[in-house]
PDB file of C-alpha atoms in Angstrom:
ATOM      1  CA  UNK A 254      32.300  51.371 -45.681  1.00 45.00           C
ATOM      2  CA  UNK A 255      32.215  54.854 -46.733  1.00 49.00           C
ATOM      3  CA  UNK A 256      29.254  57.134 -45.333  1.00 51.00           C
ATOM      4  CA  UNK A 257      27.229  58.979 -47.586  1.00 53.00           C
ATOM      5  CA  UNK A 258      29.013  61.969 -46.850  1.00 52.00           C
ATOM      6  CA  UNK A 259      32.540  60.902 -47.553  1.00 54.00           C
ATOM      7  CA  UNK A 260      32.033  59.044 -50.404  1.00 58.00           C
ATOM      8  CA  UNK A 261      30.371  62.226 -52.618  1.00 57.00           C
ATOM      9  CA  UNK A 262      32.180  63.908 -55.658  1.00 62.00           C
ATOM     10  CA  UNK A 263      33.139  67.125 -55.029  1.00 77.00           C
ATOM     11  CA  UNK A 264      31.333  68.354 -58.105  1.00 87.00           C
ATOM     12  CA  UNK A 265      27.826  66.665 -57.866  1.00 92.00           C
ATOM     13  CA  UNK A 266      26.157  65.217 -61.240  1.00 94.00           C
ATOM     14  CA  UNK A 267      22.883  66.426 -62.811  1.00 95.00           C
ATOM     15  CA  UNK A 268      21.387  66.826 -65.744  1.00 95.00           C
ATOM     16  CA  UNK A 269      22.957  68.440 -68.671  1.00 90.00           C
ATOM     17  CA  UNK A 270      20.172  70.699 -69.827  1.00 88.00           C
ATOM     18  CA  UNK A 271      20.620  73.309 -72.172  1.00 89.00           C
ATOM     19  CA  UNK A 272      24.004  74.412 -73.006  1.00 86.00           C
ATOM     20  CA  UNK A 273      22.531  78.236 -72.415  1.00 87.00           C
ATOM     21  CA  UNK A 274      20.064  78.405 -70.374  1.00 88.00           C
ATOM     22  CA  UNK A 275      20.665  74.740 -68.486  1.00 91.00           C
ATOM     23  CA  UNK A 276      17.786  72.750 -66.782  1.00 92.00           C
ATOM     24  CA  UNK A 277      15.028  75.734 -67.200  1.00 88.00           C
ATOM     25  CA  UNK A 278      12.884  75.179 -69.529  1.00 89.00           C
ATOM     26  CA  UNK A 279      12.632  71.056 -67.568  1.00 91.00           C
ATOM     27  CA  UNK A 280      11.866  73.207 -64.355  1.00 89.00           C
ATOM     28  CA  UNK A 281       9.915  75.475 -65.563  1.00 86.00           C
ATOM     29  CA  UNK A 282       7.225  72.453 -67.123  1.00 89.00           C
ATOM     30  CA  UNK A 283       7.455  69.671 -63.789  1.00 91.00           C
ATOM     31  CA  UNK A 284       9.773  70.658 -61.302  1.00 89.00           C
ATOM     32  CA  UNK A 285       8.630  68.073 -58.946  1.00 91.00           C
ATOM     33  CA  UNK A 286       8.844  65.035 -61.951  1.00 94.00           C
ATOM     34  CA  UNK A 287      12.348  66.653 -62.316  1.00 94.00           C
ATOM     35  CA  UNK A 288      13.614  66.624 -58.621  1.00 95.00           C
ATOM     36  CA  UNK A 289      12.414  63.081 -58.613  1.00 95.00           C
ATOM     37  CA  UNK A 290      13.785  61.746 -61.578  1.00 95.00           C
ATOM     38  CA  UNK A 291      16.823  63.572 -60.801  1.00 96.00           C
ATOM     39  CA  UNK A 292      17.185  61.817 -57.643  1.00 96.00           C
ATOM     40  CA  UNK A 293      16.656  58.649 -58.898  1.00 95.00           C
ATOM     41  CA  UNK A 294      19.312  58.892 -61.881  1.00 95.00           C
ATOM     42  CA  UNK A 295      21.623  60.754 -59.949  1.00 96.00           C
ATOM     43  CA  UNK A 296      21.918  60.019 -56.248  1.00 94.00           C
ATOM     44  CA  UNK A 297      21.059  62.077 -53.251  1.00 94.00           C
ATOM     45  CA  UNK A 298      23.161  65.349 -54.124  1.00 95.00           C
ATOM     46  CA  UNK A 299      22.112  66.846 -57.813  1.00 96.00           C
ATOM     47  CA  UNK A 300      23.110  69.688 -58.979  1.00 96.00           C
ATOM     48  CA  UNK A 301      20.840  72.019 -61.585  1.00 95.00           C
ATOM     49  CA  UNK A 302      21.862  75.107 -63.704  1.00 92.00           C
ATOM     50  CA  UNK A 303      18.937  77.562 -63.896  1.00 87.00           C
ATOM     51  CA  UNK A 304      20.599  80.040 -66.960  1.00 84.00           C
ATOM     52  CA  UNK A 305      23.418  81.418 -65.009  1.00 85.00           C
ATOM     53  CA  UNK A 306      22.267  80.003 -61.596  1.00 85.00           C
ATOM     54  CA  UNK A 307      23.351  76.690 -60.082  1.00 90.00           C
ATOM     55  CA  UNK A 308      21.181  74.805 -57.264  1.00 91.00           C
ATOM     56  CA  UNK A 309      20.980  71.350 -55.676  1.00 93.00           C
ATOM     57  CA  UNK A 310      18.934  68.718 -54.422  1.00 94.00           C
ATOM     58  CA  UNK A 311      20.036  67.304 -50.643  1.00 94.00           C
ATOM     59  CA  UNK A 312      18.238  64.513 -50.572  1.00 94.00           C
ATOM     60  CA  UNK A 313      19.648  61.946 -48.154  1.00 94.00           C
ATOM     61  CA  UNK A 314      18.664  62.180 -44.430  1.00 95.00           C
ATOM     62  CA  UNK A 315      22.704  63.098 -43.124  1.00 94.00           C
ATOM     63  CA  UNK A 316      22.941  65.420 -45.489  1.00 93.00           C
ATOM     64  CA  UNK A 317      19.702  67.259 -44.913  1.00 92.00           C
ATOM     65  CA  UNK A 318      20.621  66.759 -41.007  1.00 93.00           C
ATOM     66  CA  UNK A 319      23.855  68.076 -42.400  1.00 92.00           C
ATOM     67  CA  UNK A 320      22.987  71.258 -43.472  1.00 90.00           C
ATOM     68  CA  UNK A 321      19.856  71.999 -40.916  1.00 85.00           C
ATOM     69  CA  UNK A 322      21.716  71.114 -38.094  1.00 85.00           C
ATOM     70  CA  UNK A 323      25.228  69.682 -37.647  1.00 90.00           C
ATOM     71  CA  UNK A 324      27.179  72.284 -39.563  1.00 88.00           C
ATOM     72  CA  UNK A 325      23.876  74.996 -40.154  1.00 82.00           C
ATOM     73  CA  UNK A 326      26.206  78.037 -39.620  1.00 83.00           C
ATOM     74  CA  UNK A 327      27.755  77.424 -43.113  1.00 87.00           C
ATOM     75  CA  UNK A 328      24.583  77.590 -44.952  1.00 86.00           C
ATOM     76  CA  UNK A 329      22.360  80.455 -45.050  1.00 83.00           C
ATOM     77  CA  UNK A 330      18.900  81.969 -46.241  1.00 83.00           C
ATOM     78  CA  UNK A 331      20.642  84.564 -48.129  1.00 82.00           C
ATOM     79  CA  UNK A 332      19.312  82.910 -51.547  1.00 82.00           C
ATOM     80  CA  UNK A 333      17.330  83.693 -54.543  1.00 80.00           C
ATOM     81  CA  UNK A 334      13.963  82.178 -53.472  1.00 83.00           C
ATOM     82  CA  UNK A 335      14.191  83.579 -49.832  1.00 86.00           C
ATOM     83  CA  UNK A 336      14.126  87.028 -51.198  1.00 86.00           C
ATOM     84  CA  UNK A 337      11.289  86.403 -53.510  1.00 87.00           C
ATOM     85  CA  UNK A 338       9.096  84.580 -50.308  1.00 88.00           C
ATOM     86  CA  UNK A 339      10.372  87.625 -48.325  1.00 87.00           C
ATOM     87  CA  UNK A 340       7.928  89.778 -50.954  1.00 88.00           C
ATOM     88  CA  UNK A 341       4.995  87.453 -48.939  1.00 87.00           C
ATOM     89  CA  UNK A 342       6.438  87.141 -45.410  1.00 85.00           C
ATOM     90  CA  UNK A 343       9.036  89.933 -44.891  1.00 85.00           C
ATOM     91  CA  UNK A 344      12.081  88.822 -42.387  1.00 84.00           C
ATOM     92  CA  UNK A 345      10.295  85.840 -40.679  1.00 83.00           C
ATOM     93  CA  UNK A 346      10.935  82.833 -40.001  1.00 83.00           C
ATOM     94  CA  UNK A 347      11.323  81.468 -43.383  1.00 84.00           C
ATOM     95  CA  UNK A 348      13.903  84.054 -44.445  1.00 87.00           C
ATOM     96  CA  UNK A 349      16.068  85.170 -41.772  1.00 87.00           C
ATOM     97  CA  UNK A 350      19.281  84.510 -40.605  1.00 85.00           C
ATOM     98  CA  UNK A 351      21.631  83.978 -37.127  1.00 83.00           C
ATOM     99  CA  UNK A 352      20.239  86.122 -34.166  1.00 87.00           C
ATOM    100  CA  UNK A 353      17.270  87.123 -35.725  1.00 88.00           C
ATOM    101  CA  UNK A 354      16.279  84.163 -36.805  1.00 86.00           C
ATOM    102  CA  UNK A 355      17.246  82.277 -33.577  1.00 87.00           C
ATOM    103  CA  UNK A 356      15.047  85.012 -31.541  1.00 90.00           C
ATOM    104  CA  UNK A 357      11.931  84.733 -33.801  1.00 89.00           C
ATOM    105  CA  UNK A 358      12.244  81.011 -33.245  1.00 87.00           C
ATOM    106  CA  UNK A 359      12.525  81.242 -29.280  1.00 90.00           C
ATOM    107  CA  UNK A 360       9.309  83.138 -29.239  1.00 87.00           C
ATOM    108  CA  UNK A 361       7.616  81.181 -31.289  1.00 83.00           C
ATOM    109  CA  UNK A 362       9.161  77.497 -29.935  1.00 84.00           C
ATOM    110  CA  UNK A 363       6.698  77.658 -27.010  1.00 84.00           C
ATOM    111  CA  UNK A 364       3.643  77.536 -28.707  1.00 78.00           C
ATOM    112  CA  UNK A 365       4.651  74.610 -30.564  1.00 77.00           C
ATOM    113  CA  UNK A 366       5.680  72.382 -27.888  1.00 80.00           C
ATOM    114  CA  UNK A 367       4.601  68.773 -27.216  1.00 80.00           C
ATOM    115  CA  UNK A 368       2.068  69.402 -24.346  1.00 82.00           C
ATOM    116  CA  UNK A 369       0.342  72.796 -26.239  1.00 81.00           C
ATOM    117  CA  UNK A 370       0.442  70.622 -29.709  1.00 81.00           C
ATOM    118  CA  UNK A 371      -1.689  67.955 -28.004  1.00 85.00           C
ATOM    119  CA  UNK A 372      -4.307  70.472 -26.881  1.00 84.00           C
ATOM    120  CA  UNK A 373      -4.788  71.419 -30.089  1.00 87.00           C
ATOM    121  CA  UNK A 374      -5.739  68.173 -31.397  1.00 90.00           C
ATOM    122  CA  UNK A 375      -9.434  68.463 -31.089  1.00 89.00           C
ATOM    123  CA  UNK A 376      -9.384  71.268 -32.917  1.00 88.00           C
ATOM    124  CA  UNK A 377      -7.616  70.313 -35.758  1.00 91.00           C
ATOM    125  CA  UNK A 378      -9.641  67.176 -35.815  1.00 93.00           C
ATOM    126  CA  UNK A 379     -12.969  69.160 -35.633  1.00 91.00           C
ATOM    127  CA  UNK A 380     -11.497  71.783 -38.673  1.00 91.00           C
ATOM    128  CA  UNK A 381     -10.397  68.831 -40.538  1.00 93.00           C
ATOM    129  CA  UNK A 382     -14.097  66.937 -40.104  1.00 94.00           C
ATOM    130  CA  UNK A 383     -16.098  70.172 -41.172  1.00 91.00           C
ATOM    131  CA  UNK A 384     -13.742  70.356 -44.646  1.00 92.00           C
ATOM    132  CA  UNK A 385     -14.068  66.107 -45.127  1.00 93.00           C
ATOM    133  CA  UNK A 386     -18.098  66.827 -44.810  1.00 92.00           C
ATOM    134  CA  UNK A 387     -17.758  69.723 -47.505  1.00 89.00           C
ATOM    135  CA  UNK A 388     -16.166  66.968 -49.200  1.00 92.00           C
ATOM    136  CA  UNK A 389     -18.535  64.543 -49.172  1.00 90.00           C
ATOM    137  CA  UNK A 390     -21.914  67.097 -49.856  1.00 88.00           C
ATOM    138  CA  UNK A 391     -19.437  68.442 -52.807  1.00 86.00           C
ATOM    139  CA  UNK A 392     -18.787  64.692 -54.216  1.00 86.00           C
ATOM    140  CA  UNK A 393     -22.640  63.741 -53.941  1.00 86.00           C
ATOM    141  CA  UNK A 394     -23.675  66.546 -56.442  1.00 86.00           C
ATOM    142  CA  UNK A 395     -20.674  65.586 -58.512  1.00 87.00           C
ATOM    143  CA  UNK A 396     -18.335  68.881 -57.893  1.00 87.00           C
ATOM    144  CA  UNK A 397     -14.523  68.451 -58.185  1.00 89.00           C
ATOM    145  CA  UNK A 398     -12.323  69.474 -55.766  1.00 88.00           C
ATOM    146  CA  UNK A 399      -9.845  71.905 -55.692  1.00 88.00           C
ATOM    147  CA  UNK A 400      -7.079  70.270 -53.248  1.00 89.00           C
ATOM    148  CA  UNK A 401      -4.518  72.740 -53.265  1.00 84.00           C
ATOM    149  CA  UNK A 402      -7.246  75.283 -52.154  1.00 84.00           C
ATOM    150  CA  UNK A 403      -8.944  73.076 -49.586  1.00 89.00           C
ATOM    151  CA  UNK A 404      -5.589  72.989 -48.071  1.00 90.00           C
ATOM    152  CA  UNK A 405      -4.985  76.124 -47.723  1.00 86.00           C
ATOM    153  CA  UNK A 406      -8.379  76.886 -46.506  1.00 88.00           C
ATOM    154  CA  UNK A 407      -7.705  73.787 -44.134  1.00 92.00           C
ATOM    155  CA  UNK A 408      -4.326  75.085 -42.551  1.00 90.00           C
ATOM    156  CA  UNK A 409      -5.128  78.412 -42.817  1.00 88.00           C
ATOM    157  CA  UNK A 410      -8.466  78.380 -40.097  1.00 89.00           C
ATOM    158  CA  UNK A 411      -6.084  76.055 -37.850  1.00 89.00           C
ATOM    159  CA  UNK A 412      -3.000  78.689 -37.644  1.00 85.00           C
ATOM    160  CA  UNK A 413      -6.015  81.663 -37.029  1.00 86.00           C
ATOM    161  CA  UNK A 414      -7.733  79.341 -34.509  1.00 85.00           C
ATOM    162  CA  UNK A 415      -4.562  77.806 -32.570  1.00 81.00           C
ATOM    163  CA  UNK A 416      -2.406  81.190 -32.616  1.00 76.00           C
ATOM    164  CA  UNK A 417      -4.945  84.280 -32.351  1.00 77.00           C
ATOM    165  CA  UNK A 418      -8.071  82.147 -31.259  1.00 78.00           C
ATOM    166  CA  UNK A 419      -9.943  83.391 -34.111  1.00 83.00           C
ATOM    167  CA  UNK A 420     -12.639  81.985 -36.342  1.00 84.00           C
ATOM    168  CA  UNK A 421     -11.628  82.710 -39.802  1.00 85.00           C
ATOM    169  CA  UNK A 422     -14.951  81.034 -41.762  1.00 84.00           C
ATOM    170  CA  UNK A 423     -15.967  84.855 -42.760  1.00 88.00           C
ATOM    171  CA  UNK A 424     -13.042  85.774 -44.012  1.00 89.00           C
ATOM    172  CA  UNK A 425     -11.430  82.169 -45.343  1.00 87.00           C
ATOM    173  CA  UNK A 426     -12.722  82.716 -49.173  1.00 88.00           C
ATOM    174  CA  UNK A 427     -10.896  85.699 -49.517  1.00 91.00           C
ATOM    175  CA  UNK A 428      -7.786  84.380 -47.445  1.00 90.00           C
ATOM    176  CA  UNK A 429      -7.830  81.493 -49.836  1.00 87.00           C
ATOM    177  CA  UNK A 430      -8.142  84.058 -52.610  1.00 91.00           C
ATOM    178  CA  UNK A 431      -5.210  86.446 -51.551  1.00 93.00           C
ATOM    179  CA  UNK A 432      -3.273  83.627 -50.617  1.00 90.00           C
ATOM    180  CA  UNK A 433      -3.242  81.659 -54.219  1.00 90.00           C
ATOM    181  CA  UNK A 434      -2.477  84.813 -55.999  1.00 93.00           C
ATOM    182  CA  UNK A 435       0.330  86.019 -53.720  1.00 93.00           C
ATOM    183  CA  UNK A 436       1.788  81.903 -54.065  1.00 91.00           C
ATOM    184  CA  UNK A 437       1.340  81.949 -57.908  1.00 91.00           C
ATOM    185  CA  UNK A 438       2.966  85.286 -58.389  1.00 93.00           C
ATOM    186  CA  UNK A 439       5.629  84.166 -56.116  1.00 92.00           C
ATOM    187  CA  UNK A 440       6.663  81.362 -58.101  1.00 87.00           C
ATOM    188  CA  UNK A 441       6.460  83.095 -61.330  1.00 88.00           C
ATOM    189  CA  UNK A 442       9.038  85.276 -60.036  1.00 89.00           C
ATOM    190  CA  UNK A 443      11.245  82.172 -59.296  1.00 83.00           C
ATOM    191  CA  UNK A 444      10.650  80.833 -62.832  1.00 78.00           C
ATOM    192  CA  UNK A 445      12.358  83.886 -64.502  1.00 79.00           C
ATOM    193  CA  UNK A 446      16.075  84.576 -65.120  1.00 74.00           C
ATOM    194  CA  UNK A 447      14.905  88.555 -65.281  1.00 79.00           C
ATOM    195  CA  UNK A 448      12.389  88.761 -62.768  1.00 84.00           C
ATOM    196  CA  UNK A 449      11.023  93.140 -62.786  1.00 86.00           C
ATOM    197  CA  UNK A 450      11.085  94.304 -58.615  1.00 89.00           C
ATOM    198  CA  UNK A 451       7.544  94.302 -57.243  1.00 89.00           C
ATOM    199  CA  UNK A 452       7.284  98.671 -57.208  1.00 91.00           C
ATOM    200  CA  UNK A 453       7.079  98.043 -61.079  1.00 92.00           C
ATOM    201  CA  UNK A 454       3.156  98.310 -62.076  1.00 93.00           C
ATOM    202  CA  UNK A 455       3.425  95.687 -64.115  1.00 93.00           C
ATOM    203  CA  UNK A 456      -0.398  93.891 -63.900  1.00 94.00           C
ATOM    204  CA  UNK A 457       0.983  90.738 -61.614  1.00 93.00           C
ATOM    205  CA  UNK A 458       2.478  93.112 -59.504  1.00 94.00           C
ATOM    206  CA  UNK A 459      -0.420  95.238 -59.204  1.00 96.00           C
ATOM    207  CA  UNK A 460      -2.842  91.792 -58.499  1.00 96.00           C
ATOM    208  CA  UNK A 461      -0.076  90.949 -56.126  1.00 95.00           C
ATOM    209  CA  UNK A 462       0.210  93.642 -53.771  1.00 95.00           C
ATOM    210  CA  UNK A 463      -3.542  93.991 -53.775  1.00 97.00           C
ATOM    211  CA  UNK A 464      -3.870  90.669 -52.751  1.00 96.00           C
ATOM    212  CA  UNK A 465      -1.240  90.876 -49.990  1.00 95.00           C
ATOM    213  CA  UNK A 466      -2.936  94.334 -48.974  1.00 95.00           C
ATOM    214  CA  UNK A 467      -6.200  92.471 -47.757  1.00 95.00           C
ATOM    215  CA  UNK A 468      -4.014  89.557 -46.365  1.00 93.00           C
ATOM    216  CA  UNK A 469      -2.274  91.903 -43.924  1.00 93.00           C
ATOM    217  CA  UNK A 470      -5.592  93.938 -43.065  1.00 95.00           C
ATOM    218  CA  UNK A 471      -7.324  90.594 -42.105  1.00 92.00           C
ATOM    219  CA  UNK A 472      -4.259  89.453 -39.860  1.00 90.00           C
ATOM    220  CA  UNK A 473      -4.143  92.720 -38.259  1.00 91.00           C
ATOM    221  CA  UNK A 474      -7.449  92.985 -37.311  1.00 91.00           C
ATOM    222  CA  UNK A 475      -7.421  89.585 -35.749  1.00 88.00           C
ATOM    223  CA  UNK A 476      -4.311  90.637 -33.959  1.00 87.00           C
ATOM    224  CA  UNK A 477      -6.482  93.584 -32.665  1.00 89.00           C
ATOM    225  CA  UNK A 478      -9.361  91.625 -31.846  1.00 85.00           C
ATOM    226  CA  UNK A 479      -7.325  89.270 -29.996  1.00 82.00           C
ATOM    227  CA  UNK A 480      -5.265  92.045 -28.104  1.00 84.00           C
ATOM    228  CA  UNK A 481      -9.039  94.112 -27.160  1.00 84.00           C
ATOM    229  CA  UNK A 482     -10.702  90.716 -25.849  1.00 73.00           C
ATOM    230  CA  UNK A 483     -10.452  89.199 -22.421  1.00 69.00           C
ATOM    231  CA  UNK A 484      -7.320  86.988 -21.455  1.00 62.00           C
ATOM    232  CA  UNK A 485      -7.101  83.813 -22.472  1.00 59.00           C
ATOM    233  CA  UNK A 486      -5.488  80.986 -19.800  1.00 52.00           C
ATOM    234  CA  UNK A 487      -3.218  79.292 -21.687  1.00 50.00           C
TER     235      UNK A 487
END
């Protein structure tokens, strides 16, 4: 029988949308509800018109492998939503291409290996305990919880912990702070058709680059502290 990757259209289907301004305004209210009903009516490849944009889903496991690995040179990070998440991370991981990205990767590839991830476990175990116990006093006086946040106060004190040994608890409010506003504006910016460039003073571009102001002091003085203390053996 056919594979999944021979037996594909060469135009994928997807939703018809708006004869103007295409699947948008669907995106715009649920994109996750839409991705997944998408892949349900549609099969594995979809394809979506954002106004004059086109995207698609890769859903299926080959073709994900497809493009990440087996045929990777033929696909790129030169994209819409790279540039806008380069506004938060400049040309990292996330965003760059060939060499660059393949040297960024090396350096980073042996802090992430097997043996190193293990030795990390107790301390992600011990983060992850301290926010379950915030839980839990939060849930007893009857306060919600903001999951989203929690996360990103969650992965946030791991990274600072694992990569710069630092304890982040004085600073995590206002990482969680910066963070969410730098995310939000972020995807605003992928929402529009005519998105203004961030040197605009526009207000969300103001509260943006305010918020990624502090981000960047806090990591560089961690990277300082880290750099003025003692070696570590690791």
């Amino acid at each position: 029988p056919d594979s999944p990757m021979t037996s594909l259209p060469r135009t994928a289907p997807g939703p018809r949308g708006h004869f103007l301004i295409g699947n948008l305004l669907a995106f715009r209210r649920d994109v996750l509800g839409l991705l997944l009903d998408s892949r349900r009516e549609f099969g594995d490849v979809v394809r979506f018109h954002l106004g004059p944009m086109v995207i698609h889903l890769v859903a299926h496991p080959d073709h994900i492998k497809q493009v990440l690995v087996t045929n990777q040179h033929n696909y790129n990070k030169d994209t819409r939503s790279s540039a806008k998440i380069a506004g938060i991370t400049g040309a990292g991981l996330l965003t760059s291409n060939g060499e660059a990205w393949l040297r960024q990767r090396r350096l980073m590839q042996p802090v992430f290996n097997a043996q190193r991830l293990l030795a990390y476990t107790d301390q992600i175990v011990e983060a992850a305990d301290r926010m379950l116990d915030g839980w839990q006093a939060g849930a007893a006086d009857g306060k919600p919880i903001d999951v989203a946040s929690e996360m990103t106060r969650l992965t946030c004190t791991i990274i600072a912990k694992i990569l710069l040994g630092a304890d982040l608890s004085s600073d995590i409010a206002e990482v969680a702070r910066s963070t969410t506003i730098v995310m939000e504006h972020t995807w605003r910016r992928l929402e529009r058709i005519f998105d203004p460039p961030l040197w605009l003073p526009t207000p969300g571009n103001v509260r943006f680059r305010s918020a990624k102001r502090r981000l960047d002091e806090i990591v560089y003085r961690l990277i300082a502290e880290r750099r003025s203390g003692p070696p570590k053996n690791e």
